[in-house]
Amino acid sequence: MTVSRRDALLAGGLGLAGAGALTGAAQARTPAHSTSVSQHDGLAPGRPNVDYTPVVTPDGATLPWRVVDGVKVFHLVSEEVEHEFAPGLQARTWGYNGRTHGPTIEAVEGDRVRVYVTNRLPAPTTVHWHGVILPSGMDGVGGLSQRSIHPGETFVYEWTFRQHGTFMYHSHHDEMTQMALGLMGMIVVHPRRPAGPRPDRDYAIMLSEWSLQPGASRPDPNAMADFNILTMNARCYPGTSPLVAQRGERVRIRFGNLSAMDHHPIHLHGYAFRITETDGGLIPESAQHPDTTVLVPTGSTRTVEFVADNPGDWAMHCHMTHHVMNQMGHDLPNMTGVNARRIDRAVGALLPTYMTMGQDGMGEMGAHLEMGHMPIPENSLPMVGARGPRDYITMGGMFTILKVRDRLTGTEDPGWYDNPEGEARAATAAELSRDGIDPQA
Ligand SMILES: [Cu+2]
């Protein structure tokens, strides 16, 4: 499911899909503003793989575009989407161009862009370009900077990117409902003249959260606390595709967060990275510091960079432990330490599949799921993750894996790492006695 760099290049370079729909614009509004003359005016539109290394949105896509008289023309269509969070869990969400979240908009500093927005939702909407410095009338705040786009209408936004960095777009009309249902996407603007080395791998990941009760077909926009699907690019583990890198490559990961109510501290194993950018711009090198966890506040982007010099399979996940669970029931009674044998025997006589859970934590659930002891409701995900190469991975939700290899062929998932330098295992009796460790003491 990983979108290859080639796909992204094709999407960006050819810009064919969706372009035909432009002629069907029901209503187009010519922008009334005129932008000031600056160093950015008159620049040719940036070219993928010439002026920049295209960004990859794992499990996502890049929005196609075409150039008309020196302007990059994009077309977003807001509509209902049949979305899969992970195999076994689908929902009716809202998105753009047939996907949730919408495709990543990619451009180069100095590009003049025109974005058409067609509303195929049953409700009015707008699109706001979060973090982008643009004229007030293009800001997309319903009621304030424009009237809302009614169902069936097509509006047009136009501006010049005068900055580079990682930004986002989202509905700014009935925000609680429309963002909870998925109306959001990433914006990546590459520098016209990069100050440092270009990344070899450039990834964009939008963090968000949903309330979707087991068996329900639509996320609940009224939820304020009980979010049970935590996603990266609208996928939750085991539905998230791994990120890959070859040893020695420079990796950039751009995180955006448009969760309703939560910040996400994203932790990467195996590396220390530098936080290089926010949606406000580049962090001066003197102010960057090494870290292994980046806190991505809601309504913000954070970009991290590192050189992939440590091969392996490295977990990358939100460090809020409830955010690496799927469809968690937060109102469970605390069963920790309870001896449930007698309850199980009594209830088991009436309900053969009954099993009290939680006495020793939730990790045991994976094993029971695997052995088929525990049925789960239709269209739902088990709370814990999936079978890993050695045992059950007990994380779901906002969890993915960075796979770094000495050699890679393209962007394909290289499979599991085999730990050539060994891995943690049961200690032998000889080791225990050599080191004077007595497990019974
Ligand atoms: Cu989180």
mmCIF file of C-alpha atoms and ligand atoms in Angstrom, residues 263-264 318 320 323 398, ligand 1:
data_model
loop_
_atom_site.group_PDB
_atom_site.id
_atom_site.type_symbol
_atom_site.label_atom_id
_atom_site.label_comp_id
_atom_site.label_asym_id
_atom_site.label_seq_id
_atom_site.Cartn_x
_atom_site.Cartn_y
_atom_site.Cartn_z
ATOM 1 C CA HIS A 263 -1.496 16.243 21.218
ATOM 2 C CA HIS A 264 0.650 13.326 20.140
ATOM 3 C CA CYS A 318 2.532 7.927 19.831
ATOM 4 C CA MET A 320 0.333 8.093 24.943
ATOM 5 C CA HIS A 323 -3.249 6.028 21.579
ATOM 6 C CA MET A 398 -0.925 5.343 16.115
HETATM 7 CU CU CU B 1 -1.267 10.237 20.688
#
